Short mmCIF file of C-alpha atoms in Angstrom, two decimals:
data_model
loop_
_atom_site.label_atom_id
_atom_site.label_comp_id
_atom_site.label_asym_id
_atom_site.label_seq_id
_atom_site.Cartn_x
_atom_site.Cartn_y
_atom_site.Cartn_z
CA MET A 117 38.21 -53.41 -84.23
CA LYS A 118 40.95 -51.00 -85.03
CA LEU A 119 41.77 -49.25 -81.80
CA ALA A 120 45.47 -48.92 -82.51
CA MET A 121 45.25 -45.15 -82.63
CA ARG A 122 44.19 -45.00 -78.97
CA THR A 123 46.96 -47.06 -77.45
CA ASN A 124 49.76 -44.53 -77.08
CA GLY A 125 48.14 -42.78 -74.12
CA THR A 126 48.12 -39.27 -75.54
CA PHE A 127 44.90 -37.51 -76.39
CA PRO A 128 43.86 -38.77 -79.82
CA PHE A 129 43.26 -35.38 -81.45
CA LYS A 130 43.76 -36.77 -84.89
CA LEU A 131 41.32 -39.64 -84.50
CA ILE A 132 38.63 -37.51 -82.86
CA GLY A 133 39.06 -34.93 -85.61
CA GLN A 134 38.73 -37.61 -88.28
CA ILE A 135 35.59 -39.06 -86.69
CA PHE A 136 34.07 -35.58 -86.53
CA ALA A 137 34.96 -34.86 -90.16
CA VAL A 138 33.51 -38.13 -91.50
CA PHE A 139 30.18 -37.63 -89.76
CA LEU A 140 30.04 -33.98 -90.69
CA LYS A 141 30.20 -35.19 -94.28
CA ILE A 142 27.53 -37.86 -93.74
CA GLY A 143 25.16 -35.43 -91.97
CA PRO A 144 23.56 -33.75 -95.00
CA SER A 145 23.05 -37.13 -96.69
CA THR A 146 20.76 -38.33 -93.90
CA PHE A 147 17.93 -37.22 -96.08
CA GLY A 148 14.91 -39.40 -96.57
CA GLY A 149 15.46 -42.12 -94.11
CA GLY A 150 17.65 -44.55 -92.30
CA TYR A 151 18.67 -46.83 -95.10
CA ALA A 152 19.85 -44.20 -97.53
CA MET A 153 22.16 -43.03 -94.79
CA LEU A 154 23.29 -46.49 -93.75
CA ALA A 155 24.59 -47.04 -97.26
CA THR A 156 26.64 -43.84 -97.00
CA ILE A 157 27.97 -44.86 -93.59
CA GLU A 158 28.94 -48.26 -94.90
CA ARG A 159 30.81 -46.72 -97.81
CA GLU A 160 32.67 -44.21 -95.63
CA ILE A 161 33.35 -46.30 -92.53
CA VAL A 162 33.71 -49.85 -93.83
CA HIS A 163 35.11 -49.38 -97.33
CA LYS A 164 36.97 -46.06 -97.36
CA LYS A 165 38.28 -45.83 -93.79
CA GLY A 166 38.32 -49.52 -92.90
CA TRP A 167 37.26 -48.68 -89.36
CA MET A 168 34.70 -51.47 -89.05
CA ASP A 169 34.00 -54.79 -90.70
CA ASP A 170 30.70 -56.01 -92.12
CA GLU A 171 29.79 -58.06 -89.07
CA GLU A 172 30.17 -55.10 -86.73
CA MET A 173 28.18 -53.02 -89.17
CA GLY A 174 25.36 -55.59 -88.84
CA ASP A 175 25.45 -55.42 -85.04
CA MET A 176 25.43 -51.67 -85.24
CA VAL A 177 22.39 -51.57 -87.50
CA SER A 178 20.32 -53.75 -85.21
CA ILE A 179 21.29 -51.78 -82.09
CA ALA A 180 20.89 -48.36 -83.72
CA GLY A 181 17.51 -49.40 -85.09
CA SER A 182 16.02 -50.65 -81.86
CA ALA A 183 17.22 -47.99 -79.39
CA PRO A 184 15.15 -44.83 -79.09
CA GLY A 185 16.16 -41.98 -81.36
CA GLY A 186 16.97 -41.64 -85.02
CA VAL A 187 18.98 -44.39 -86.64
CA ALA A 188 21.48 -41.85 -88.02
CA VAL A 189 22.41 -40.35 -84.66
CA ASN A 190 22.42 -43.78 -83.03
CA SER A 191 24.77 -45.21 -85.65
CA ALA A 192 27.07 -42.22 -85.26
CA ALA A 193 27.14 -42.67 -81.48
CA PHE A 194 27.86 -46.39 -81.81
CA ILE A 195 30.68 -46.04 -84.32
CA GLY A 196 32.18 -43.04 -82.56
CA TYR A 197 32.18 -44.85 -79.23
CA ARG A 198 33.73 -48.00 -80.63
CA LEU A 199 36.51 -46.02 -82.28
CA GLY A 200 37.27 -43.30 -79.79
CA GLY A 201 35.36 -43.88 -76.54
CA VAL A 202 33.12 -41.21 -75.06
CA LEU A 203 34.92 -38.41 -76.90
CA GLY A 204 34.62 -40.30 -80.16
CA ALA A 205 30.87 -40.74 -79.61
CA LEU A 206 30.49 -37.03 -78.85
CA ALA A 207 32.50 -36.03 -81.91
CA ALA A 208 30.44 -38.30 -84.15
CA VAL A 209 27.06 -37.17 -82.81
CA ILE A 210 27.98 -33.48 -82.97
CA GLY A 211 29.36 -34.02 -86.46
CA ILE A 212 26.21 -35.65 -87.78
CA THR A 213 23.82 -33.24 -86.03
CA LEU A 214 25.49 -29.92 -86.79
CA PRO A 215 24.80 -29.74 -90.56
CA THR A 216 21.12 -30.63 -90.19
CA LEU A 217 20.75 -28.15 -87.34
CA ALA A 218 22.23 -25.41 -89.51
CA ILE A 219 20.15 -26.40 -92.54
CA VAL A 220 16.83 -26.49 -90.70
CA LEU A 221 17.54 -23.15 -89.01
CA MET A 222 18.41 -21.53 -92.34
CA LEU A 223 15.30 -23.00 -93.94
CA SER A 224 13.19 -21.64 -91.14
CA LEU A 225 14.74 -18.17 -91.28
CA THR A 226 14.32 -18.07 -95.06
CA TYR A 227 10.71 -19.12 -94.71
CA SER A 228 10.02 -16.48 -92.06
CA ALA A 229 11.48 -13.80 -94.31
CA PHE A 230 9.12 -14.67 -97.18
CA LYS A 231 6.17 -15.84 -95.14
CA GLU A 232 3.92 -13.00 -96.30
CA ASN A 233 4.30 -14.12 -99.87
CA ALA A 234 1.26 -16.21 -100.81
CA LYS A 235 3.28 -18.40 -103.17
CA VAL A 236 5.79 -19.33 -100.47
CA GLU A 237 2.97 -20.21 -98.13
CA ALA A 238 1.34 -22.34 -100.82
CA ALA A 239 4.64 -24.10 -101.49
CA LEU A 240 4.96 -24.99 -97.82
CA GLN A 241 1.45 -26.41 -97.88
CA GLY A 242 2.55 -28.61 -100.75
CA VAL A 243 5.56 -29.71 -98.73
CA HIS A 244 3.24 -30.43 -95.82
CA ALA A 245 1.33 -32.88 -98.00
CA SER A 246 4.53 -34.58 -99.13
CA VAL A 247 5.73 -34.97 -95.53
CA VAL A 248 2.42 -36.72 -94.82
CA ALA A 249 3.24 -39.04 -97.73
CA LEU A 250 6.75 -39.72 -96.37
CA ILE A 251 5.26 -40.57 -92.97
CA LEU A 252 2.80 -42.94 -94.65
CA VAL A 253 5.64 -44.68 -96.51
CA ALA A 254 7.47 -45.14 -93.20
CA ALA A 255 4.26 -46.48 -91.66
CA TRP A 256 3.80 -48.94 -94.51
CA LYS A 257 7.35 -50.25 -94.23
CA MET A 258 6.99 -50.51 -90.48
CA MET A 259 3.73 -52.44 -90.92
CA ARG A 260 5.39 -54.94 -93.20
CA SER A 261 8.12 -55.71 -90.72
CA SER A 262 6.10 -55.66 -87.51
CA LEU A 263 2.53 -56.84 -88.21
CA PHE A 264 2.49 -60.53 -89.10
CA ASP A 265 0.14 -62.34 -86.71
CA SER A 266 -3.17 -61.72 -84.96
CA ILE A 267 -1.62 -60.27 -81.80
CA THR A 268 0.50 -57.70 -83.58
CA TRP A 269 -2.38 -56.64 -85.87
CA ILE A 270 -4.82 -56.29 -82.96
CA LEU A 271 -2.25 -54.44 -80.88
CA ALA A 272 -1.57 -51.94 -83.67
CA ALA A 273 -5.25 -51.42 -84.56
CA ALA A 274 -6.22 -50.96 -80.92
CA SER A 275 -3.39 -48.48 -80.42
CA VAL A 276 -4.45 -46.38 -83.41
CA ALA A 277 -8.00 -46.33 -82.03
CA VAL A 278 -6.77 -45.33 -78.58
CA LEU A 279 -4.64 -42.55 -80.06
CA LEU A 280 -7.49 -41.23 -82.23
CA PHE A 281 -10.33 -41.41 -79.75
CA THR A 282 -8.86 -41.04 -76.27
CA GLY A 283 -6.47 -38.57 -74.72
CA LEU A 284 -4.13 -41.28 -73.45
CA HIS A 285 -0.49 -40.23 -73.48
CA SER A 286 1.57 -42.28 -75.93
CA VAL A 287 4.15 -43.12 -73.26
CA TRP A 288 1.63 -45.58 -71.75
CA LEU A 289 1.35 -47.39 -75.04
CA ILE A 290 5.14 -47.54 -75.36
CA LEU A 291 5.36 -49.03 -71.87
CA GLY A 292 2.40 -51.35 -72.40
CA GLY A 293 3.47 -52.80 -75.76
CA PRO A 294 6.53 -54.69 -74.47
CA ILE A 295 4.49 -56.05 -71.53
CA VAL A 296 1.84 -57.43 -73.89
CA GLY A 297 4.59 -58.84 -76.12
CA MET A 298 6.37 -60.62 -73.29
CA ALA A 299 3.09 -61.91 -71.85
CA ALA A 300 2.02 -63.26 -75.24
CA VAL A 301 5.31 -65.07 -75.76
CA TRP A 302 5.21 -66.45 -72.21
CA ILE A 303 1.67 -67.81 -72.62
CA ARG A 304 2.53 -69.39 -75.95
CA ARG A 305 5.55 -71.07 -74.47
CA LEU A 306 3.50 -72.40 -71.55
CA ARG A 307 1.06 -73.91 -74.02
CA ASN A 308 3.94 -75.25 -76.12
CA MET A 309 2.90 -73.23 -79.11
CA GLU A 310 5.29 -72.02 -81.75
CA VAL A 311 6.96 -68.77 -80.71
CA ARG A 312 7.79 -66.28 -83.39
CA THR A 313 8.89 -62.74 -82.59
CA GLU A 314 9.80 -61.61 -86.08
CA PRO A 315 8.02 -62.17 -89.39
CA GLU A 316 9.27 -64.88 -91.68
CA ARG A 317 11.76 -63.58 -94.20
CA ARG A 318 10.77 -63.93 -97.77
CA GLU A 319 13.40 -65.11 -100.21
CA ASP A 320 12.73 -62.34 -102.68
CA ASP A 321 12.97 -59.62 -100.07
CA GLN A 322 15.90 -57.38 -100.78
CA GLU A 323 15.54 -55.00 -97.88
CA PRO A 324 16.94 -55.93 -94.51
CA MET A 325 14.16 -57.36 -92.38
CA MET A 326 14.23 -55.02 -89.47
CA PRO A 327 11.81 -52.33 -88.50
CA GLU A 328 12.15 -49.50 -90.93
CA TYR A 329 13.29 -46.91 -88.47
CA TYR A 330 13.05 -43.86 -90.60
CA ILE A 331 15.10 -41.11 -89.07
CA MET B 148 13.19 -21.49 -70.19
CA LEU B 149 16.37 -23.25 -71.35
CA TRP B 150 16.07 -25.83 -68.59
CA GLU B 151 12.39 -26.41 -69.42
CA LEU B 152 13.29 -26.93 -73.08
CA PHE B 153 16.03 -29.36 -72.15
CA VAL B 154 13.83 -31.42 -69.81
CA LEU B 155 10.94 -31.64 -72.27
CA PHE B 156 13.06 -32.80 -75.18
CA PHE B 157 15.16 -35.11 -73.00
CA LYS B 158 11.93 -36.88 -72.03
CA VAL B 159 10.88 -37.09 -75.67
CA GLY B 160 14.31 -38.48 -76.56
CA CYS B 161 13.98 -41.26 -73.99
CA ILE B 162 10.88 -42.75 -75.60
CA ALA B 163 11.65 -41.96 -79.24
CA PHE B 164 11.46 -45.61 -80.33
CA GLY B 165 11.01 -45.77 -84.05
CA GLY B 166 12.88 -42.55 -84.72
CA GLY B 167 11.30 -39.24 -85.50
CA TYR B 168 7.81 -39.78 -86.86
CA ALA B 169 6.56 -41.79 -83.89
CA VAL B 170 7.15 -38.96 -81.40
CA MET B 171 5.86 -36.08 -83.53
CA SER B 172 2.39 -36.18 -81.99
CA MET B 173 3.87 -36.37 -78.50
CA ILE B 174 6.00 -33.29 -79.18
CA GLN B 175 2.96 -31.46 -80.54
CA ARG B 176 0.90 -32.33 -77.49
CA GLU B 177 3.60 -31.25 -75.03
CA VAL B 178 4.42 -27.90 -76.67
CA GLU B 179 0.76 -27.06 -77.19
CA ASN B 180 0.06 -27.80 -73.54
CA LYS B 181 2.82 -25.42 -72.57
CA GLY B 182 1.37 -22.82 -74.92
CA TRP B 183 4.66 -22.49 -76.81
CA VAL B 184 3.44 -23.35 -80.27
CA GLY B 185 -0.01 -23.14 -81.83
CA VAL B 186 -1.58 -25.72 -84.13
CA GLU B 187 -0.89 -23.82 -87.35
CA GLN B 188 2.64 -23.02 -86.31
CA PHE B 189 3.31 -26.67 -85.56
CA GLN B 190 2.25 -27.55 -89.09
CA GLU B 191 4.86 -25.11 -90.39
CA ILE B 192 7.54 -26.45 -88.06
CA GLY B 193 6.76 -30.03 -89.07
CA SER B 194 6.87 -29.21 -92.79
CA LEU B 195 10.18 -27.34 -92.51
CA SER B 196 11.63 -30.16 -90.37
CA GLY B 197 10.53 -32.77 -92.87
CA MET B 198 12.22 -30.83 -95.68
CA ALA B 199 15.64 -30.73 -94.05
CA PRO B 200 17.87 -33.78 -93.78
CA GLY B 201 18.00 -35.50 -90.41
CA SER B 202 15.33 -36.70 -88.03
CA ILE B 203 12.05 -34.78 -88.21
CA ALA B 204 11.79 -34.90 -84.40
CA THR B 205 15.29 -33.52 -83.84
CA ASN B 206 14.69 -30.80 -86.42
CA SER B 207 11.40 -29.87 -84.77
CA ALA B 208 13.19 -29.68 -81.43
CA THR B 209 15.73 -27.32 -83.00
CA LEU B 210 13.04 -25.05 -84.42
CA ILE B 211 10.86 -25.04 -81.30
CA GLY B 212 13.94 -24.27 -79.18
CA TYR B 213 14.88 -21.47 -81.56
CA GLY B 214 11.38 -20.03 -81.40
CA GLN B 215 11.45 -19.99 -77.60
CA ALA B 216 14.97 -18.84 -76.84
CA GLY B 217 16.94 -18.13 -80.02
CA ILE B 218 20.17 -19.96 -80.84
CA PRO B 219 20.81 -21.10 -77.23
CA GLY B 220 17.29 -22.53 -77.18
CA ALA B 221 17.87 -24.36 -80.46
CA LEU B 222 21.10 -25.88 -79.13
CA VAL B 223 19.63 -26.87 -75.74
CA ALA B 224 16.53 -28.49 -77.27
CA THR B 225 18.64 -30.41 -79.80
CA VAL B 226 21.07 -31.63 -77.13
CA GLY B 227 18.09 -32.63 -74.99
CA ILE B 228 16.51 -34.84 -77.63
CA VAL B 229 19.80 -36.41 -78.77
CA LEU B 230 21.39 -37.04 -75.36
CA PRO B 231 19.25 -40.05 -74.31
CA SER B 232 20.16 -41.92 -77.52
CA LEU B 233 23.82 -41.03 -77.10
CA LEU B 234 23.95 -42.29 -73.51
CA LEU B 235 21.98 -45.46 -74.20
CA ILE B 236 23.95 -46.34 -77.31
CA MET B 237 27.25 -45.92 -75.47
CA LEU B 238 25.97 -48.28 -72.76
CA LEU B 239 24.82 -50.80 -75.34
CA ALA B 240 28.05 -50.53 -77.32
CA ALA B 241 30.09 -51.02 -74.16
CA PHE B 242 28.27 -53.90 -72.46
CA PHE B 243 25.23 -55.46 -74.00
CA ILE B 244 26.10 -55.92 -77.58
CA LYS B 245 24.42 -59.32 -78.00
CA LEU B 246 21.35 -58.44 -75.95
CA GLN B 247 19.10 -58.32 -78.97
CA HIS B 248 19.21 -62.09 -79.41
CA ARG B 249 17.66 -62.90 -76.02
CA LEU B 250 14.08 -64.11 -76.07
CA GLY B 251 12.95 -61.62 -73.41
CA VAL B 252 14.29 -58.69 -75.42
CA ARG B 253 12.90 -60.06 -78.66
CA SER B 254 9.43 -60.58 -77.20
CA ALA B 255 9.46 -57.05 -75.76
CA PHE B 256 10.17 -55.69 -79.25
CA TYR B 257 7.51 -58.04 -80.65
CA GLY B 258 5.01 -56.06 -78.57
CA LEU B 259 6.65 -52.67 -79.03
CA ARG B 260 6.86 -52.64 -82.84
CA PRO B 261 3.07 -52.69 -83.42
CA ILE B 262 2.82 -49.73 -81.01
CA VAL B 263 5.46 -47.82 -82.96
CA THR B 264 3.59 -48.68 -86.18
CA ALA B 265 0.40 -47.28 -84.66
CA LEU B 266 2.20 -44.13 -83.55
CA ILE B 267 3.51 -43.54 -87.08
CA VAL B 268 0.08 -44.15 -88.65
CA TYR B 269 -1.41 -41.74 -86.13
CA ALA B 270 1.35 -39.21 -86.85
CA ALA B 271 0.38 -39.21 -90.53
CA ILE B 272 -3.33 -38.68 -89.74
CA ASN B 273 -2.69 -36.11 -87.05
CA PHE B 274 -0.04 -34.16 -88.93
CA GLY B 275 -2.01 -34.23 -92.16
CA PHE B 276 -5.50 -33.51 -90.97
CA GLY B 277 -5.45 -33.11 -87.21
CA HIS B 278 -5.69 -29.32 -87.18
CA HIS B 279 -9.43 -29.45 -87.76
CA SER B 280 -11.52 -29.93 -84.64
CA LYS B 281 -14.64 -31.10 -86.46
CA ILE B 282 -15.00 -33.60 -89.27
CA GLY B 283 -17.12 -31.12 -91.24
CA GLU B 284 -14.24 -28.65 -91.45
CA LEU B 285 -12.24 -31.24 -93.35
CA LEU B 286 -14.47 -30.95 -96.40
CA ASN B 287 -12.72 -28.16 -98.20
CA TRP B 288 -10.31 -27.38 -100.99
CA GLN B 289 -7.40 -27.46 -98.56
CA THR B 290 -7.96 -31.09 -97.58
CA PHE B 291 -8.62 -32.09 -101.16
CA GLY B 292 -5.37 -30.50 -102.31
CA THR B 293 -3.42 -32.15 -99.52
CA LEU B 294 -4.87 -35.56 -100.40
CA LEU B 295 -4.14 -34.99 -104.07
CA ILE B 296 -0.50 -34.07 -103.52
CA CYS B 297 -0.06 -36.76 -100.90
CA GLY B 298 -1.40 -39.38 -103.30
CA GLY B 299 0.87 -38.13 -106.07
CA CYS B 300 3.88 -38.33 -103.76
CA LEU B 301 3.04 -41.88 -102.73
CA PHE B 302 2.76 -42.84 -106.37
CA ALA B 303 6.12 -41.23 -107.20
CA ILE B 304 7.88 -42.91 -104.26
CA VAL B 305 6.40 -46.38 -104.61
CA LYS B 306 6.11 -46.70 -108.37
CA TYR B 307 9.00 -44.60 -109.63
CA LYS B 308 11.32 -44.76 -106.58
CA TRP B 309 11.80 -41.01 -106.51
CA HIS B 310 14.28 -39.62 -104.02
CA PRO B 311 12.46 -37.95 -101.09
CA PHE B 312 14.05 -34.62 -101.89
CA ALA B 313 12.74 -34.70 -105.47
CA VAL B 314 9.30 -35.55 -104.10
CA ILE B 315 9.43 -32.59 -101.72
CA LEU B 316 10.50 -30.16 -104.45
CA ALA B 317 7.78 -31.40 -106.79
CA SER B 318 5.15 -31.05 -104.09
CA ALA B 319 6.26 -27.50 -103.33
CA ALA B 320 5.66 -26.68 -107.00
CA ALA B 321 2.33 -28.49 -106.91
CA GLY B 322 1.42 -26.51 -103.79
CA ILE B 323 1.96 -23.23 -105.63
CA VAL B 324 -0.33 -24.41 -108.42
CA ILE B 325 -3.08 -25.85 -106.24
CA PHE B 326 -3.36 -23.64 -103.16
#
């Protein structure tokens, strides 16, 4: 970890500025999901700046992917914090969020201005269908990395049914899932059964075997 | 209003496991309950948010905040949804870096991941076709067009590895032709 820039006791304007600038640049590339962006982060942070090594990058990916929130913002917070403490984390998160905030606001204002136009409205309906497709792709990737035995399949199917047919708030499912998971592992261990909490990795699998946390 | 926006999106941010898609239906439910955004309007917000880079949930927060209270609202809602991740990640980065290898943590995620999967599957169904209250209303040109474009997008992404942005542009063009 290269913390040399923090050691002289003065406020690290230069470092904080650099962190902000790097993530400002990464922000617009966070299009289309976590992994596209992780590649950009790796290029900028590991190769160009030399701020982190590959092992730390691996730690970061697994933490950023499992904490709540988008993997892009989480990665930014992690890297920023490691490099420049709380201020570094703030600079990184603001840097990565600001461009998307501006872009989505501009898109929305542009859409509102031309909303009466039937063609614009039709185009947005087309986009709506493609967003459904992007969500389905994320769901498919998530299924591949999280559903691999009877318990996980039943849990997922039951949850979809609950969501479709009851008014139960999803926070109960999010709280209940880990309890079921821990109970299942505990029972299996008591009965001396094999305990597996992640699917087996296939040799031919190129993608990292972690939940596809699309941003 | 600003405080209400902040609290709502802070809560959403705390349980946003699995990134944006998994919490979309929760956001929809909360803002509809408050009477801030109607069903049709949420479809628009979701489509615009999905078009822009960044998390669809964070972008939706920005747009809902903007709709309620202008630029300050957009900023407050965005800060609200991002803050929980920021705080938690700083904690994890500072203290618990190797936590993810413990059996207890791994078995909790073993149970959580299928739930997140279910939430994303539900998000696709709900966002795509949830604005109809009866099954019969689904049988129209609108639904057919959506399915057609959606299928085409899936084909382009899976078979031809199109970039999401290219897919979105193509579907906008397809939308003009079909609808």
